Structure formats: C-alpha cells, structure tokens
PDB file of N, CA and C in Angstrom:
ATOM      1  N   MET F   1     172.998-108.727 -41.168  1.00 43.00           N
ATOM      2  CA  MET F   1     172.593-109.779 -42.065  1.00 43.00           C
ATOM      3  C   MET F   1     171.831-109.210 -43.240  1.00 43.00           C
ATOM      4  N   SER F   2     172.112-109.727 -44.397  1.00 47.00           N
ATOM      5  CA  SER F   2     171.425-109.245 -45.578  1.00 47.00           C
ATOM      6  C   SER F   2     170.428-110.296 -46.059  1.00 47.00           C
ATOM      7  N   TYR F   3     169.182-109.881 -46.147  1.00 52.00           N
ATOM      8  CA  TYR F   3     168.126-110.757 -46.635  1.00 52.00           C
ATOM      9  C   TYR F   3     167.592-110.219 -47.959  1.00 52.00           C
ATOM     10  N   LEU F   4     168.358-109.318 -48.578  1.00 51.00           N
ATOM     11  CA  LEU F   4     167.846-108.572 -49.713  1.00 51.00           C
ATOM     12  C   LEU F   4     167.239-109.460 -50.786  1.00 51.00           C
ATOM     13  N   PHE F   5     167.944-110.517 -51.160  1.00 58.00           N
ATOM     14  CA  PHE F   5     167.427-111.398 -52.202  1.00 58.00           C
ATOM     15  C   PHE F   5     167.449-112.835 -51.726  1.00 58.00           C
ATOM     16  N   MET F   6     166.343-113.491 -51.863  1.00 66.00           N
ATOM     17  CA  MET F   6     166.259-114.922 -51.606  1.00 66.00           C
ATOM     18  C   MET F   6     165.586-115.526 -52.818  1.00 66.00           C
ATOM     19  N   THR F   7     166.254-116.490 -53.424  1.00 76.00           N
ATOM     20  CA  THR F   7     165.727-117.046 -54.664  1.00 76.00           C
ATOM     21  C   THR F   7     165.486-118.553 -54.598  1.00 76.00           C
ATOM     22  N   GLU F   8     166.059-119.201 -53.614  1.00 80.00           N
ATOM     23  CA  GLU F   8     165.923-120.651 -53.481  1.00 80.00           C
ATOM     24  C   GLU F   8     165.542-120.981 -52.042  1.00 80.00           C
ATOM     25  N   LEU F   9     164.848-122.089 -51.860  1.00 84.00           N
ATOM     26  CA  LEU F   9     164.506-122.504 -50.496  1.00 84.00           C
ATOM     27  C   LEU F   9     165.763-122.687 -49.659  1.00 84.00           C
ATOM     28  N   SER F  10     166.834-123.146 -50.272  1.00 81.00           N
ATOM     29  CA  SER F  10     168.083-123.348 -49.532  1.00 81.00           C
ATOM     30  C   SER F  10     168.642-122.031 -48.976  1.00 81.00           C
ATOM     31  N   ASP F  11     168.298-120.899 -49.591  1.00 79.00           N
ATOM     32  CA  ASP F  11     168.735-119.598 -49.084  1.00 79.00           C
ATOM     33  C   ASP F  11     168.139-119.295 -47.719  1.00 79.00           C
ATOM     34  N   THR F  12     167.040-119.950 -47.393  1.00 84.00           N
ATOM     35  CA  THR F  12     166.320-119.662 -46.149  1.00 84.00           C
ATOM     36  C   THR F  12     166.652-120.634 -45.021  1.00 84.00           C
ATOM     37  N   ALA F  13     167.302-121.724 -45.349  1.00 84.00           N
ATOM     38  CA  ALA F  13     167.480-122.819 -44.384  1.00 84.00           C
ATOM     39  C   ALA F  13     168.174-122.380 -43.102  1.00 84.00           C
ATOM     40  N   ARG F  14     169.218-121.607 -43.205  1.00 83.00           N
ATOM     41  CA  ARG F  14     169.966-121.238 -41.996  1.00 83.00           C
ATOM     42  C   ARG F  14     169.173-120.344 -41.054  1.00 83.00           C
ATOM     43  N   TYR F  15     168.175-119.645 -41.599  1.00 87.00           N
ATOM     44  CA  TYR F  15     167.383-118.747 -40.773  1.00 87.00           C
ATOM     45  C   TYR F  15     166.237-119.456 -40.057  1.00 87.00           C
ATOM     46  N   MET F  16     165.865-120.636 -40.525  1.00 89.00           N
ATOM     47  CA  MET F  16     164.749-121.364 -39.915  1.00 89.00           C
ATOM     48  C   MET F  16     165.036-121.805 -38.486  1.00 89.00           C
ATOM     49  N   SER F  17     166.301-122.028 -38.155  1.00 89.00           N
ATOM     50  CA  SER F  17     166.631-122.474 -36.797  1.00 89.00           C
ATOM     51  C   SER F  17     167.281-121.363 -35.974  1.00 89.00           C
ATOM     52  N   SER F  18     167.148-120.138 -36.426  1.00 92.00           N
ATOM     53  CA  SER F  18     167.722-118.999 -35.716  1.00 92.00           C
ATOM     54  C   SER F  18     167.043-118.801 -34.360  1.00 92.00           C
ATOM     55  N   ALA F  19     167.771-118.260 -33.433  1.00 94.00           N
ATOM     56  CA  ALA F  19     167.196-117.895 -32.141  1.00 94.00           C
ATOM     57  C   ALA F  19     166.300-116.657 -32.272  1.00 94.00           C
ATOM     58  N   SER F  20     166.492-115.911 -33.335  1.00 94.00           N
ATOM     59  CA  SER F  20     165.730-114.686 -33.563  1.00 94.00           C
ATOM     60  C   SER F  20     164.411-114.993 -34.263  1.00 94.00           C
ATOM     61  N   TYR F  21     163.305-114.617 -33.624  1.00 95.00           N
ATOM     62  CA  TYR F  21     162.012-114.859 -34.250  1.00 95.00           C
ATOM     63  C   TYR F  21     161.889-114.055 -35.537  1.00 95.00           C
ATOM     64  N   LYS F  22     162.551-112.910 -35.616  1.00 94.00           N
ATOM     65  CA  LYS F  22     162.489-112.109 -36.835  1.00 94.00           C
ATOM     66  C   LYS F  22     163.154-112.837 -37.997  1.00 94.00           C
ATOM     67  N   GLU F  23     164.262-113.497 -37.745  1.00 93.00           N
ATOM     68  CA  GLU F  23     164.920-114.266 -38.803  1.00 93.00           C
ATOM     69  C   GLU F  23     164.062-115.462 -39.208  1.00 93.00           C
ATOM     70  N   ARG F  24     163.441-116.119 -38.248  1.00 94.00           N
ATOM     71  CA  ARG F  24     162.546-117.234 -38.587  1.00 94.00           C
ATOM     72  C   ARG F  24     161.341-116.739 -39.383  1.00 94.00           C
ATOM     73  N   PHE F  25     160.835-115.572 -39.023  1.00 95.00           N
ATOM     74  CA  PHE F  25     159.712-114.961 -39.739  1.00 95.00           C
ATOM     75  C   PHE F  25     160.115-114.667 -41.180  1.00 95.00           C
ATOM     76  N   ILE F  26     161.295-114.089 -41.366  1.00 93.00           N
ATOM     77  CA  ILE F  26     161.791-113.774 -42.708  1.00 93.00           C
ATOM     78  C   ILE F  26     161.933-115.048 -43.533  1.00 93.00           C
ATOM     79  N   ALA F  27     162.448-116.098 -42.927  1.00 93.00           N
ATOM     80  CA  ALA F  27     162.593-117.377 -43.630  1.00 93.00           C
ATOM     81  C   ALA F  27     161.225-117.938 -44.014  1.00 93.00           C
ATOM     82  N   GLU F  28     160.273-117.856 -43.108  1.00 94.00           N
ATOM     83  CA  GLU F  28     158.917-118.350 -43.397  1.00 94.00           C
ATOM     84  C   GLU F  28     158.317-117.587 -44.568  1.00 94.00           C
ATOM     85  N   TYR F  29     158.455-116.269 -44.536  1.00 94.00           N
ATOM     86  CA  TYR F  29     157.937-115.438 -45.616  1.00 94.00           C
ATOM     87  C   TYR F  29     158.607-115.802 -46.940  1.00 94.00           C
ATOM     88  N   ALA F  30     159.921-115.892 -46.939  1.00 92.00           N
ATOM     89  CA  ALA F  30     160.648-116.172 -48.180  1.00 92.00           C
ATOM     90  C   ALA F  30     160.291-117.548 -48.733  1.00 92.00           C
ATOM     91  N   GLN F  31     160.184-118.539 -47.857  1.00 93.00           N
ATOM     92  CA  GLN F  31     159.818-119.883 -48.321  1.00 93.00           C
ATOM     93  C   GLN F  31     158.426-119.875 -48.949  1.00 93.00           C
ATOM     94  N   LEU F  32     157.500-119.223 -48.294  1.00 95.00           N
ATOM     95  CA  LEU F  32     156.137-119.155 -48.825  1.00 95.00           C
ATOM     96  C   LEU F  32     156.121-118.406 -50.153  1.00 95.00           C
ATOM     97  N   ALA F  33     156.860-117.318 -50.239  1.00 94.00           N
ATOM     98  CA  ALA F  33     156.902-116.542 -51.480  1.00 94.00           C
ATOM     99  C   ALA F  33     157.480-117.376 -52.623  1.00 94.00           C
ATOM    100  N   ILE F  34     158.553-118.095 -52.367  1.00 93.00           N
ATOM    101  CA  ILE F  34     159.164-118.948 -53.388  1.00 93.00           C
ATOM    102  C   ILE F  34     158.172-120.018 -53.840  1.00 93.00           C
ATOM    103  N   ARG F  35     157.541-120.673 -52.897  1.00 94.00           N
ATOM    104  CA  ARG F  35     156.574-121.722 -53.241  1.00 94.00           C
ATOM    105  C   ARG F  35     155.365-121.153 -53.991  1.00 94.00           C
ATOM    106  N   THR F  36     154.944-119.965 -53.603  1.00 96.00           N
ATOM    107  CA  THR F  36     153.817-119.319 -54.266  1.00 96.00           C
ATOM    108  C   THR F  36     154.157-118.985 -55.715  1.00 96.00           C
ATOM    109  N   ILE F  37     155.330-118.449 -55.932  1.00 94.00           N
ATOM    110  CA  ILE F  37     155.768-118.133 -57.297  1.00 94.00           C
ATOM    111  C   ILE F  37     155.814-119.401 -58.143  1.00 94.00           C
ATOM    112  N   ARG F  38     156.374-120.459 -57.587  1.00 94.00           N
ATOM    113  CA  ARG F  38     156.488-121.712 -58.349  1.00 94.00           C
ATOM    114  C   ARG F  38     155.127-122.323 -58.658  1.00 94.00           C
ATOM    115  N   LEU F  39     154.212-122.303 -57.694  1.00 97.00           N
ATOM    116  CA  LEU F  39     152.882-122.840 -57.952  1.00 97.00           C
ATOM    117  C   LEU F  39     152.151-121.970 -58.971  1.00 97.00           C
ATOM    118  N   SER F  40     152.332-120.687 -58.888  1.00 97.00           N
ATOM    119  CA  SER F  40     151.725-119.773 -59.856  1.00 97.00           C
ATOM    120  C   SER F  40     152.218-120.077 -61.268  1.00 97.00           C
ATOM    121  N   GLU F  41     153.486-120.390 -61.394  1.00 96.00           N
ATOM    122  CA  GLU F  41     154.038-120.751 -62.702  1.00 96.00           C
ATOM    123  C   GLU F  41     153.403-122.036 -63.230  1.00 96.00           C
ATOM    124  N   VAL F  42     153.179-123.004 -62.345  1.00 97.00           N
ATOM    125  CA  VAL F  42     152.538-124.259 -62.758  1.00 97.00           C
ATOM    126  C   VAL F  42     151.108-123.993 -63.216  1.00 97.00           C
ATOM    127  N   VAL F  43     150.364-123.238 -62.440  1.00 98.00           N
ATOM    128  CA  VAL F  43     148.971-122.936 -62.789  1.00 98.00           C
ATOM    129  C   VAL F  43     148.912-122.168 -64.111  1.00 98.00           C
ATOM    130  N   SER F  44     149.796-121.206 -64.270  1.00 97.00           N
ATOM    131  CA  SER F  44     149.834-120.424 -65.504  1.00 97.00           C
ATOM    132  C   SER F  44     150.171-121.312 -66.701  1.00 97.00           C
ATOM    133  N   ALA F  45     151.154-122.182 -66.552  1.00 97.00           N
ATOM    134  CA  ALA F  45     151.516-123.097 -67.638  1.00 97.00           C
ATOM    135  C   ALA F  45     150.365-124.040 -67.954  1.00 97.00           C
ATOM    136  N   TYR F  46     149.666-124.487 -66.929  1.00 97.00           N
ATOM    137  CA  TYR F  46     148.502-125.353 -67.144  1.00 97.00           C
ATOM    138  C   TYR F  46     147.453-124.618 -67.980  1.00 97.00           C
ATOM    139  N   ASP F  47     147.170-123.381 -67.590  1.00 97.00           N
ATOM    140  CA  ASP F  47     146.160-122.595 -68.304  1.00 97.00           C
ATOM    141  C   ASP F  47     146.549-122.359 -69.767  1.00 97.00           C
ATOM    142  N   LYS F  48     147.842-122.360 -70.050  1.00 97.00           N
ATOM    143  CA  LYS F  48     148.340-122.167 -71.423  1.00 97.00           C
ATOM    144  C   LYS F  48     148.560-123.496 -72.142  1.00 97.00           C
ATOM    145  N   ASN F  49     148.182-124.589 -71.460  1.00 96.00           N
ATOM    146  CA  ASN F  49     148.396-125.936 -72.005  1.00 96.00           C
ATOM    147  C   ASN F  49     149.875-126.180 -72.313  1.00 96.00           C
ATOM    148  N   ALA F  50     150.746-125.695 -71.421  1.00 97.00           N
ATOM    149  CA  ALA F  50     152.185-125.766 -71.661  1.00 97.00           C
ATOM    150  C   ALA F  50     152.934-126.563 -70.597  1.00 97.00           C
ATOM    151  N   LEU F  51     152.226-127.305 -69.767  1.00 95.00           N
ATOM    152  CA  LEU F  51     152.896-128.126 -68.751  1.00 95.00           C
ATOM    153  C   LEU F  51     153.504-129.356 -69.404  1.00 95.00           C
ATOM    154  N   ASP F  52     154.657-129.761 -68.908  1.00 94.00           N
ATOM    155  CA  ASP F  52     155.294-130.961 -69.448  1.00 94.00           C
ATOM    156  C   ASP F  52     154.948-132.198 -68.615  1.00 94.00           C
ATOM    157  N   PHE F  53     153.923-132.057 -67.759  1.00 94.00           N
ATOM    158  CA  PHE F  53     153.413-133.178 -66.971  1.00 94.00           C
ATOM    159  C   PHE F  53     151.933-132.951 -66.706  1.00 94.00           C
ATOM    160  N   THR F  54     151.268-133.985 -66.283  1.00 93.00           N
ATOM    161  CA  THR F  54     149.856-133.873 -65.933  1.00 93.00           C
ATOM    162  C   THR F  54     149.723-133.933 -64.418  1.00 93.00           C
ATOM    163  N   PRO F  55     149.256-132.850 -63.803  1.00 95.00           N
ATOM    164  CA  PRO F  55     149.107-132.866 -62.347  1.00 95.00           C
ATOM    165  C   PRO F  55     148.095-133.928 -61.908  1.00 95.00           C
ATOM    166  N   GLN F  56     148.397-134.606 -60.828  1.00 97.00           N
ATOM    167  CA  GLN F  56     147.442-135.570 -60.272  1.00 97.00           C
ATOM    168  C   GLN F  56     146.316-134.857 -59.531  1.00 97.00           C
ATOM    169  N   THR F  57     146.632-133.688 -59.020  1.00 97.00           N
ATOM    170  CA  THR F  57     145.655-132.888 -58.282  1.00 97.00           C
ATOM    171  C   THR F  57     144.840-132.064 -59.272  1.00 97.00           C
ATOM    172  N   PRO F  58     143.536-131.994 -59.102  1.00 97.00           N
ATOM    173  CA  PRO F  58     142.722-131.162 -59.997  1.00 97.00           C
ATOM    174  C   PRO F  58     143.201-129.703 -59.972  1.00 97.00           C
ATOM    175  N   ILE F  59     143.203-129.067 -61.124  1.00 97.00           N
ATOM    176  CA  ILE F  59     143.715-127.701 -61.238  1.00 97.00           C
ATOM    177  C   ILE F  59     142.943-126.731 -60.355  1.00 97.00           C
ATOM    178  N   GLU F  60     141.660-126.958 -60.173  1.00 98.00           N
ATOM    179  CA  GLU F  60     140.879-126.059 -59.314  1.00 98.00           C
ATOM    180  C   GLU F  60     141.372-126.096 -57.868  1.00 98.00           C
ATOM    181  N   LEU F  61     141.782-127.270 -57.413  1.00 98.00           N
ATOM    182  CA  LEU F  61     142.333-127.367 -56.060  1.00 98.00           C
ATOM    183  C   LEU F  61     143.683-126.655 -55.978  1.00 98.00           C
ATOM    184  N   LEU F  62     144.502-126.777 -57.020  1.00 98.00           N
ATOM    185  CA  LEU F  62     145.780-126.056 -57.043  1.00 98.00           C
ATOM    186  C   LEU F  62     145.553-124.546 -57.050  1.00 98.00           C
ATOM    187  N   LYS F  63     144.539-124.112 -57.755  1.00 98.00           N
ATOM    188  CA  LYS F  63     144.207-122.675 -57.765  1.00 98.00           C
ATOM    189  C   LYS F  63     143.713-122.223 -56.398  1.00 98.00           C
ATOM    190  N   ASP F  64     142.930-123.061 -55.728  1.00 98.00           N
ATOM    191  CA  ASP F  64     142.494-122.744 -54.362  1.00 98.00           C
ATOM    192  C   ASP F  64     143.701-122.627 -53.429  1.00 98.00           C
ATOM    193  N   GLN F  65     144.630-123.560 -53.581  1.00 98.00           N
ATOM    194  CA  GLN F  65     145.850-123.522 -52.766  1.00 98.00           C
ATOM    195  C   GLN F  65     146.624-122.241 -53.036  1.00 98.00           C
ATOM    196  N   LEU F  66     146.764-121.870 -54.301  1.00 98.00           N
ATOM    197  CA  LEU F  66     147.486-120.647 -54.660  1.00 98.00           C
ATOM    198  C   LEU F  66     146.817-119.421 -54.049  1.00 98.00           C
ATOM    199  N   ASN F  67     145.492-119.378 -54.085  1.00 98.00           N
ATOM    200  CA  ASN F  67     144.775-118.250 -53.463  1.00 98.00           C
ATOM    201  C   ASN F  67     145.040-118.187 -51.963  1.00 98.00           C
ATOM    202  N   ALA F  68     145.021-119.334 -51.304  1.00 98.00           N
ATOM    203  CA  ALA F  68     145.288-119.372 -49.858  1.00 98.00           C
ATOM    204  C   ALA F  68     146.725-118.929 -49.565  1.00 98.00           C
ATOM    205  N   MET F  69     147.647-119.345 -50.392  1.00 98.00           N
ATOM    206  CA  MET F  69     149.046-118.954 -50.196  1.00 98.00           C
ATOM    207  C   MET F  69     149.215-117.440 -50.375  1.00 98.00           C
ATOM    208  N   ASN F  70     148.538-116.881 -51.370  1.00 98.00           N
ATOM    209  CA  ASN F  70     148.602-115.433 -51.570  1.00 98.00           C
ATOM    210  C   ASN F  70     147.980-114.688 -50.394  1.00 98.00           C
ATOM    211  N   ASP F  71     146.881-115.201 -49.866  1.00 98.00           N
ATOM    212  CA  ASP F  71     146.274-114.591 -48.676  1.00 98.00           C
ATOM    213  C   ASP F  71     147.243-114.625 -47.499  1.00 98.00           C
ATOM    214  N   TYR F  72     147.899-115.757 -47.309  1.00 98.00           N
ATOM    215  CA  TYR F  72     148.859-115.922 -46.216  1.00 98.00           C
ATOM    216  C   TYR F  72     150.033-114.955 -46.386  1.00 98.00           C
ATOM    217  N   LEU F  73     150.519-114.792 -47.625  1.00 97.00           N
ATOM    218  CA  LEU F  73     151.597-113.831 -47.879  1.00 97.00           C
ATOM    219  C   LEU F  73     151.176-112.423 -47.448  1.00 97.00           C
ATOM    220  N   GLU F  74     149.943-112.051 -47.768  1.00 97.00           N
ATOM    221  CA  GLU F  74     149.468-110.717 -47.402  1.00 97.00           C
ATOM    222  C   GLU F  74     149.404-110.544 -45.885  1.00 97.00           C
ATOM    223  N   ILE F  75     148.999-111.588 -45.180  1.00 98.00           N
ATOM    224  CA  ILE F  75     148.967-111.534 -43.718  1.00 98.00           C
ATOM    225  C   ILE F  75     150.380-111.359 -43.168  1.00 98.00           C
ATOM    226  N   LEU F  76     151.332-112.093 -43.710  1.00 98.00           N
ATOM    227  CA  LEU F  76     152.717-111.964 -43.245  1.00 98.00           C
ATOM    228  C   LEU F  76     153.263-110.564 -43.528  1.00 98.00           C
ATOM    229  N   LYS F  77     152.907-109.986 -44.665  1.00 97.00           N
ATOM    230  CA  LYS F  77     153.352-108.621 -44.979  1.00 97.00           C
ATOM    231  C   LYS F  77     152.782-107.619 -43.974  1.00 97.00           C
ATOM    232  N   LYS F  78     151.512-107.794 -43.616  1.00 98.00           N
ATOM    233  CA  LYS F  78     150.898-106.899 -42.627  1.00 98.00           C
ATOM    234  C   LYS F  78     151.578-107.040 -41.267  1.00 98.00           C
ATOM    235  N   ARG F  79     151.835-108.286 -40.864  1.00 98.00           N
ATOM    236  CA  ARG F  79     152.533-108.506 -39.587  1.00 98.00           C
ATOM    237  C   ARG F  79     153.917-107.884 -39.612  1.00 98.00           C
ATOM    238  N   ALA F  80     154.608-108.042 -40.737  1.00 97.00           N
ATOM    239  CA  ALA F  80     155.966-107.498 -40.847  1.00 97.00           C
ATOM    240  C   ALA F  80     155.955-105.987 -40.657  1.00 97.00           C
ATOM    241  N   LYS F  81     154.965-105.314 -41.218  1.00 97.00           N
ATOM    242  CA  LYS F  81     154.858-103.864 -41.022  1.00 97.00           C
ATOM    243  C   LYS F  81     154.667-103.524 -39.555  1.00 97.00           C
ATOM    244  N   ILE F  82     153.768-104.234 -38.915  1.00 98.00           N
ATOM    245  CA  ILE F  82     153.470-103.982 -37.508  1.00 98.00           C
ATOM    246  C   ILE F  82     154.694-104.253 -36.633  1.00 98.00           C
ATOM    247  N   GLU F  83     155.404-105.331 -36.940  1.00 97.00           N
ATOM    248  CA  GLU F  83     156.538-105.759 -36.119  1.00 97.00           C
ATOM    249  C   GLU F  83     157.876-105.190 -36.593  1.00 97.00           C
ATOM    250  N   LEU F  84     157.816-104.284 -37.577  1.00 97.00           N
ATOM    251  CA  LEU F  84     159.012-103.615 -38.102  1.00 97.00           C
ATOM    252  C   LEU F  84     160.070-104.612 -38.590  1.00 97.00           C
ATOM    253  N   ILE F  85     159.617-105.553 -39.395  1.00 95.00           N
ATOM    254  CA  ILE F  85     160.505-106.561 -39.976  1.00 95.00           C
ATOM    255  C   ILE F  85     160.652-106.248 -41.460  1.00 95.00           C
ATOM    256  N   ASP F  86     161.889-106.054 -41.893  1.00 92.00           N
ATOM    257  CA  ASP F  86     162.156-105.814 -43.306  1.00 92.00           C
ATOM    258  C   ASP F  86     162.170-107.153 -44.042  1.00 92.00           C
ATOM    259  N   LEU F  87     161.248-107.307 -44.971  1.00 92.00           N
ATOM    260  CA  LEU F  87     161.160-108.548 -45.729  1.00 92.00           C
ATOM    261  C   LEU F  87     162.059-108.489 -46.952  1.00 92.00           C
ATOM    262  N   PRO F  88     162.607-109.650 -47.321  1.00 86.00           N
ATOM    263  CA  PRO F  88     163.481-109.678 -48.497  1.00 86.00           C
ATOM    264  C   PRO F  88     162.669-109.630 -49.783  1.00 86.00           C
ATOM    265  N   GLU F  89     163.338-109.242 -50.850  1.00 84.00           N
ATOM    266  CA  GLU F  89     162.738-109.378 -52.163  1.00 84.00           C
ATOM    267  C   GLU F  89     162.942-110.814 -52.595  1.00 84.00           C
ATOM    268  N   VAL F  90     161.887-111.437 -53.018  1.00 85.00           N
ATOM    269  CA  VAL F  90     161.973-112.837 -53.445  1.00 85.00           C
ATOM    270  C   VAL F  90     161.765-112.874 -54.948  1.00 85.00           C
ATOM    271  N   THR F  91     162.798-113.327 -55.656  1.00 79.00           N
ATOM    272  CA  THR F  91     162.726-113.454 -57.103  1.00 79.00           C
ATOM    273  C   THR F  91     163.251-114.808 -57.505  1.00 79.00           C
ATOM    274  N   LEU F  92     162.758-115.314 -58.604  1.00 73.00           N
ATOM    275  CA  LEU F  92     163.238-116.605 -59.117  1.00 73.00           C
ATOM    276  C   LEU F  92     163.881-116.393 -60.465  1.00 73.00           C
TER     277      LEU F  92
END
C-alpha cells in the first residue's frame, strides 16, 4: 500500500476502518495533518486581514486549537518512530 501522498480527507477514509492498527494510525495522522494545515491557513489569512468570512470563534481560541493540533501531530510522529510506522507526506 502506498501512503506517500495524502491531500484530502477522502484519501484517508478507506484506512479508517482497516483491520490494521498501523493503517488506522496513518489515517489519523493524515487527517490531523490536513486539518492542521487548513486551520493554519485560516489563522494566517485572519492575521493578514484576508479572510473572506468572519469566524464566529475568537481567533485566540482558534490559535489555541492550532497549537494543540500541532502538539498532537508531534506526539503521533514520536509514536510512529517508536512503532516503526512510515507516515505519509501530507500536502495540500
């Protein structure tokens, strides 16, 4: 199986129900990475006053969420090293 590139949440869907915990782990990582990239883009656009909408959630809370997501990504990367799981490159 090739997990080299995952760019959309739909790319991960088939792995979420896999019998293999490694495939489920890869899907979890890829989904989180995709969501993190997208939230980062929103926060960055907000900071540049370039959003085409007004978030209902205060930007500081979105930034807190982004920090937590980045922390979680780092934990998953550490686990992947320990468990010898090759993580995909996630690009949008």
